[in-house]
Structures are given as structure tokens and as C-alpha cells.
mmCIF file of C-alpha atoms in Angstrom:
data_model
loop_
_atom_site.group_PDB
_atom_site.id
_atom_site.type_symbol
_atom_site.label_atom_id
_atom_site.label_comp_id
_atom_site.label_asym_id
_atom_site.label_seq_id
_atom_site.Cartn_x
_atom_site.Cartn_y
_atom_site.Cartn_z
ATOM 1 C CA UNK F 19 95.663 106.049 112.931
ATOM 2 C CA UNK F 20 95.335 108.845 110.559
ATOM 3 C CA UNK F 21 92.612 111.417 110.750
ATOM 4 C CA UNK F 22 92.740 114.719 108.826
ATOM 5 C CA UNK F 23 90.964 117.461 109.876
ATOM 6 C CA UNK F 24 89.312 119.255 106.583
ATOM 7 C CA UNK F 25 87.197 121.998 105.117
ATOM 8 C CA UNK F 26 85.952 122.160 101.525
ATOM 9 C CA UNK F 27 87.503 124.146 99.801
ATOM 10 C CA UNK F 28 90.400 125.338 101.781
ATOM 11 C CA UNK F 29 94.265 124.805 102.491
ATOM 12 C CA UNK F 30 93.544 121.359 103.812
ATOM 13 C CA UNK F 31 93.150 120.509 100.433
ATOM 14 C CA UNK F 32 97.013 120.646 100.654
ATOM 15 C CA UNK F 33 97.241 117.687 103.454
ATOM 16 C CA UNK F 34 94.363 115.841 101.535
ATOM 17 C CA UNK F 35 96.361 115.636 98.027
ATOM 18 C CA UNK F 36 99.739 114.560 100.358
ATOM 19 C CA UNK F 37 97.987 111.824 102.185
ATOM 20 C CA UNK F 38 96.506 110.485 98.850
ATOM 21 C CA UNK F 39 100.323 110.370 97.669
ATOM 22 C CA UNK F 40 101.327 108.552 101.025
ATOM 23 C CA UNK F 41 98.459 105.669 100.239
ATOM 24 C CA UNK F 42 98.195 104.781 103.935
ATOM 25 C CA UNK F 43 94.527 104.754 105.125
ATOM 26 C CA UNK F 44 93.332 107.502 106.998
ATOM 27 C CA UNK F 45 90.050 109.075 107.946
ATOM 28 C CA UNK F 46 88.229 112.587 107.035
ATOM 29 C CA UNK F 47 86.900 114.698 109.667
ATOM 30 C CA UNK F 48 84.777 117.541 107.661
ATOM 31 C CA UNK F 49 84.400 120.825 109.436
ATOM 32 C CA UNK F 50 81.950 123.305 107.990
ATOM 33 C CA UNK F 51 83.737 126.570 108.201
ATOM 34 C CA UNK F 52 80.785 129.208 107.448
ATOM 35 C CA UNK F 53 78.773 127.117 110.091
ATOM 36 C CA UNK F 54 81.796 128.176 112.696
ATOM 37 C CA UNK F 55 82.859 124.582 113.795
ATOM 38 C CA UNK F 56 86.175 125.607 113.576
ATOM 39 C CA UNK F 57 85.779 128.189 116.237
ATOM 40 C CA UNK F 58 84.002 125.288 118.716
ATOM 41 C CA UNK F 59 85.839 124.520 121.651
ATOM 42 C CA UNK F 60 86.097 120.474 120.511
ATOM 43 C CA UNK F 61 88.216 121.578 117.289
ATOM 44 C CA UNK F 62 90.080 124.279 119.683
ATOM 45 C CA UNK F 63 91.249 121.599 121.804
ATOM 46 C CA UNK F 64 92.854 120.310 118.212
ATOM 47 C CA UNK F 65 94.327 123.292 116.956
ATOM 48 C CA UNK F 66 94.039 126.510 118.905
ATOM 49 C CA UNK F 67 94.382 128.775 115.884
ATOM 50 C CA UNK F 68 91.077 127.329 114.626
ATOM 51 C CA UNK F 69 92.370 126.836 111.222
ATOM 52 C CA UNK F 70 92.533 123.866 108.902
ATOM 53 C CA UNK F 71 94.181 121.360 108.068
ATOM 54 C CA UNK F 72 94.885 119.488 110.886
ATOM 55 C CA UNK F 73 96.126 116.398 111.727
ATOM 56 C CA UNK F 74 95.877 113.343 114.336
ATOM 57 C CA UNK F 75 98.243 110.613 113.989
ATOM 58 C CA UNK F 76 98.112 108.219 116.751
ATOM 59 C CA UNK F 77 97.213 111.096 119.302
ATOM 60 C CA UNK F 78 100.037 113.043 118.170
ATOM 61 C CA UNK F 79 98.420 116.274 116.396
ATOM 62 C CA UNK F 80 100.154 118.408 113.502
ATOM 63 C CA UNK F 81 99.029 121.856 112.082
ATOM 64 C CA UNK F 82 100.148 123.995 109.115
ATOM 65 C CA UNK F 83 99.871 122.357 105.799
ATOM 66 C CA UNK F 84 103.597 122.315 104.787
ATOM 67 C CA UNK F 85 104.709 120.752 108.445
ATOM 68 C CA UNK F 86 101.907 118.246 107.775
ATOM 69 C CA UNK F 87 103.166 117.552 104.378
ATOM 70 C CA UNK F 88 106.849 117.102 105.686
ATOM 71 C CA UNK F 89 105.718 114.999 108.653
ATOM 72 C CA UNK F 90 104.165 112.169 106.168
ATOM 73 C CA UNK F 91 107.057 112.178 103.941
ATOM 74 C CA UNK F 92 109.430 111.272 106.524
ATOM 75 C CA UNK F 93 106.784 108.929 108.750
ATOM 76 C CA UNK F 94 106.089 106.891 105.692
ATOM 77 C CA UNK F 95 109.094 106.885 103.960
ATOM 78 C CA UNK F 96 108.478 103.688 101.533
ATOM 79 C CA UNK F 97 106.144 106.066 99.624
ATOM 80 C CA UNK F 98 109.473 107.774 98.503
ATOM 81 C CA UNK F 99 107.919 111.541 98.917
ATOM 82 C CA UNK F 100 110.922 112.967 101.029
ATOM 83 C CA UNK F 101 114.778 113.036 101.109
ATOM 84 C CA UNK F 102 116.601 111.399 103.916
ATOM 85 C CA UNK F 103 118.902 113.038 106.504
ATOM 86 C CA UNK F 104 122.616 112.774 105.010
ATOM 87 C CA UNK F 105 121.254 113.549 101.729
ATOM 88 C CA UNK F 106 122.842 117.041 100.387
ATOM 89 C CA UNK F 107 119.521 117.043 98.724
ATOM 90 C CA UNK F 108 117.788 117.803 101.874
ATOM 91 C CA UNK F 109 118.652 121.086 102.030
ATOM 92 C CA UNK F 110 116.809 121.846 98.129
ATOM 93 C CA UNK F 111 114.127 119.802 99.552
ATOM 94 C CA UNK F 112 113.714 121.531 102.538
ATOM 95 C CA UNK F 113 114.075 125.032 101.104
ATOM 96 C CA UNK F 114 110.745 124.425 99.166
ATOM 97 C CA UNK F 115 108.924 123.494 101.533
ATOM 98 C CA UNK F 116 109.547 126.279 103.462
ATOM 99 C CA UNK F 117 109.324 128.556 100.306
ATOM 100 C CA UNK F 118 105.884 127.942 100.036
ATOM 101 C CA UNK F 119 104.496 129.337 103.257
ATOM 102 C CA UNK F 120 107.321 131.714 104.105
ATOM 103 C CA UNK F 121 107.429 133.375 100.332
ATOM 104 C CA UNK F 122 104.797 131.827 98.059
ATOM 105 C CA UNK F 123 101.415 132.575 99.855
ATOM 106 C CA UNK F 124 102.581 136.090 101.285
ATOM 107 C CA UNK F 125 103.430 137.194 97.907
ATOM 108 C CA UNK F 126 100.079 135.899 96.655
ATOM 109 C CA UNK F 127 97.998 137.718 99.338
ATOM 110 C CA UNK F 128 100.220 141.021 98.685
ATOM 111 C CA UNK F 129 98.948 140.820 95.220
ATOM 112 C CA UNK F 130 95.327 140.013 96.629
ATOM 113 C CA UNK F 131 95.325 142.776 99.202
ATOM 114 C CA UNK F 132 97.562 145.649 98.042
ATOM 115 C CA UNK F 133 98.453 147.908 100.230
ATOM 116 C CA UNK F 134 98.113 151.802 100.186
ATOM 117 C CA UNK F 135 101.881 151.950 100.890
ATOM 118 C CA UNK F 136 104.857 150.227 99.882
ATOM 119 C CA UNK F 137 106.382 148.360 102.731
ATOM 120 C CA UNK F 138 109.725 149.906 103.935
ATOM 121 C CA UNK F 139 112.544 147.579 101.816
ATOM 122 C CA UNK F 140 113.365 144.476 103.869
ATOM 123 C CA UNK F 141 110.284 144.837 106.245
ATOM 124 C CA UNK F 142 108.666 141.660 104.264
ATOM 125 C CA UNK F 143 109.638 137.736 105.207
ATOM 126 C CA UNK F 144 109.501 137.200 101.484
ATOM 127 C CA UNK F 145 110.915 140.358 99.906
ATOM 128 C CA UNK F 146 108.566 140.816 97.077
ATOM 129 C CA UNK F 147 106.389 139.673 94.914
ATOM 130 C CA UNK F 148 108.529 139.692 91.428
ATOM 131 C CA UNK F 149 111.292 138.048 93.208
ATOM 132 C CA UNK F 150 109.251 135.385 94.253
ATOM 133 C CA UNK F 151 108.053 134.927 90.889
ATOM 134 C CA UNK F 152 111.091 134.269 89.152
ATOM 135 C CA UNK F 153 112.555 132.325 91.786
ATOM 136 C CA UNK F 154 109.595 129.645 91.671
ATOM 137 C CA UNK F 155 109.775 129.890 87.495
ATOM 138 C CA UNK F 156 113.595 128.825 87.593
ATOM 139 C CA UNK F 157 112.908 126.139 90.604
ATOM 140 C CA UNK F 158 110.061 124.566 88.153
ATOM 141 C CA UNK F 159 112.092 124.856 85.069
ATOM 142 C CA UNK F 160 114.033 122.028 85.514
ATOM 143 C CA UNK F 161 111.283 119.934 85.762
ATOM 144 C CA UNK F 162 109.669 117.196 85.539
ATOM 145 C CA UNK F 163 109.562 118.312 89.536
ATOM 146 C CA UNK F 164 111.436 121.016 91.711
ATOM 147 C CA UNK F 165 113.952 118.034 92.601
ATOM 148 C CA UNK F 166 114.691 116.371 88.857
ATOM 149 C CA UNK F 167 112.823 113.073 88.623
ATOM 150 C CA UNK F 168 112.007 112.698 92.035
ATOM 151 C CA UNK F 169 108.341 113.932 93.245
ATOM 152 C CA UNK F 170 108.225 114.822 96.750
ATOM 153 C CA UNK F 171 106.370 116.543 99.724
ATOM 154 C CA UNK F 172 107.470 119.849 98.170
ATOM 155 C CA UNK F 173 106.028 119.313 95.180
ATOM 156 C CA UNK F 174 102.919 119.276 96.601
ATOM 157 C CA UNK F 175 103.439 122.262 98.926
ATOM 158 C CA UNK F 176 104.841 124.320 95.797
ATOM 159 C CA UNK F 177 102.183 122.961 93.160
ATOM 160 C CA UNK F 178 99.158 123.800 95.818
ATOM 161 C CA UNK F 179 99.975 127.484 95.706
ATOM 162 C CA UNK F 180 101.061 127.266 92.303
ATOM 163 C CA UNK F 181 97.382 125.645 91.045
ATOM 164 C CA UNK F 182 95.738 128.348 93.533
ATOM 165 C CA UNK F 183 97.125 131.241 92.632
ATOM 166 C CA UNK F 184 97.062 130.531 88.680
ATOM 167 C CA UNK F 185 93.272 129.820 89.371
ATOM 168 C CA UNK F 186 92.555 133.053 90.742
ATOM 169 C CA UNK F 187 95.004 134.935 88.578
ATOM 170 C CA UNK F 188 97.213 135.954 91.201
ATOM 171 C CA UNK F 189 100.069 134.219 89.602
ATOM 172 C CA UNK F 190 100.860 134.503 85.838
ATOM 173 C CA UNK F 191 100.491 131.778 83.587
ATOM 174 C CA UNK F 192 103.985 131.530 82.429
ATOM 175 C CA UNK F 193 105.147 128.862 80.270
ATOM 176 C CA UNK F 194 107.036 127.169 82.992
ATOM 177 C CA UNK F 195 104.116 127.010 85.415
ATOM 178 C CA UNK F 196 101.349 125.694 83.062
ATOM 179 C CA UNK F 197 103.428 122.757 82.072
ATOM 180 C CA UNK F 198 104.615 121.948 86.077
ATOM 181 C CA UNK F 199 100.851 122.272 86.832
ATOM 182 C CA UNK F 200 99.707 120.212 83.956
ATOM 183 C CA UNK F 201 102.229 117.419 84.905
ATOM 184 C CA UNK F 202 100.939 117.963 89.007
ATOM 185 C CA UNK F 203 97.049 117.382 87.608
ATOM 186 C CA UNK F 204 97.799 114.378 85.902
ATOM 187 C CA UNK F 205 98.934 112.273 89.351
ATOM 188 C CA UNK F 206 96.259 110.142 90.150
ATOM 189 C CA UNK F 207 96.742 110.960 93.933
ATOM 190 C CA UNK F 208 95.583 114.704 93.058
ATOM 191 C CA UNK F 209 92.684 113.150 90.768
ATOM 192 C CA UNK F 210 91.499 110.803 93.910
ATOM 193 C CA UNK F 211 91.771 114.003 96.397
ATOM 194 C CA UNK F 212 89.672 115.665 94.233
ATOM 195 C CA UNK F 213 87.230 113.473 93.803
ATOM 196 C CA UNK F 214 86.717 112.887 97.094
ATOM 197 C CA UNK F 215 85.939 115.924 97.931
ATOM 198 C CA UNK F 216 83.879 116.361 95.243
ATOM 199 C CA UNK F 217 81.705 113.470 96.415
ATOM 200 C CA UNK F 218 81.537 114.734 99.953
ATOM 201 C CA UNK F 219 80.538 118.574 98.668
ATOM 202 C CA UNK F 220 77.149 119.468 99.614
ATOM 203 C CA UNK F 221 75.138 120.038 96.565
ATOM 204 C CA UNK F 222 75.341 123.688 95.412
ATOM 205 C CA UNK F 223 72.065 125.846 96.202
ATOM 206 C CA UNK F 224 69.806 127.155 93.480
#
């Protein structure tokens, strides 16, 4: 019923974690990015962008990590990972889901690959790196999660960006971030996803 097109390591780890949080049975179709399997016609028929993740749910294909997380949270409400339509908290929930790919990731990319010249003010959709970091810090400081006591798909999206950014020293290890990421790292679903990835990864070459 659910098939994740996945590569290790890659952004598809976000969707993998989300599937473990949802708790429904799923299959994994592993792709070797180094071998170019994501550019072969069979996979381009699934996702013409040639990227992972992609999720097939009974013949419906969803791409883009945040979209997959949003879809899964709505498709399987009993997991409690969404905020239903009609609940005013859904506005904040959606804000964070979109903030990940539209602000956090571009800001991290800008920090990793700096421009020779500063972009003209207003031309970048995410604004600027420092503002993104401040907004993130305030968002996670209220804890334990972005919406208070409820863990949602938004935490999977934002938390994945923070975990990745801090790992590569592209996001500062501020107390707010380390405390939040520490809580996420203790989630059984994330641990299961990591264990499954470790078991499926090819052995390291000497």
C-alpha cells in the first residue's frame, strides 16, 4: 500500500522517519544515487525530477519531503501527527511545514555555498540566514515541540533540517536547538528508521 523510494543517505530519510512515526506497514525501494539509478527511465516515470524521496500510496505518487509528511499525517490521522482542518493551530502547523523547505533549507544552502556578491535585498525567498536562525530558535524554545506538547509532522520536517544543519556545522549549536534535537533523537520512530538504514547500507570499503 505504501512504498518509499529511498536512498541512503539522502533527504528521503525525512520521509523514512515520518513513515515510522505513522506506524503503517510500508515497503522501501532503495535507489543507488551514485550508480545513477534515480536517472533511469523506470524511476523518472515515478519522479521526473529524478530526486528522492517519492512515495507511492496505492498508485498515487507524492514527491517532496514536506509534502509527503503532510500527506501521511492527513492520510493516517490516528497517528496524531496532524492538526485537523478547522483547528486554528493548523495555521501554525502549516507555517512550520512550509518554513522547512522554503526558508531553512535555502538558508543552509546559502551558508554552505556563499555567493561572491550579496543578493539584492528582497530577491531571496527566505530573506536572510540570521533571521531564519532567530525565527527557528524562538519556534523551538517553547517546547517540547513546535506546537507545544503535540509532536507533529512539522517536527519531522523542521527537526530533520536542524539535525542535518548542526551535523555539518551549518546551523549553530544554540541551547534551544541542542535541547530540541536531543528530544527528537530519543523518539523510538527515529531510532527505528536509523537502524533500518544502517542495516540496509552497503558495507564501507576499506
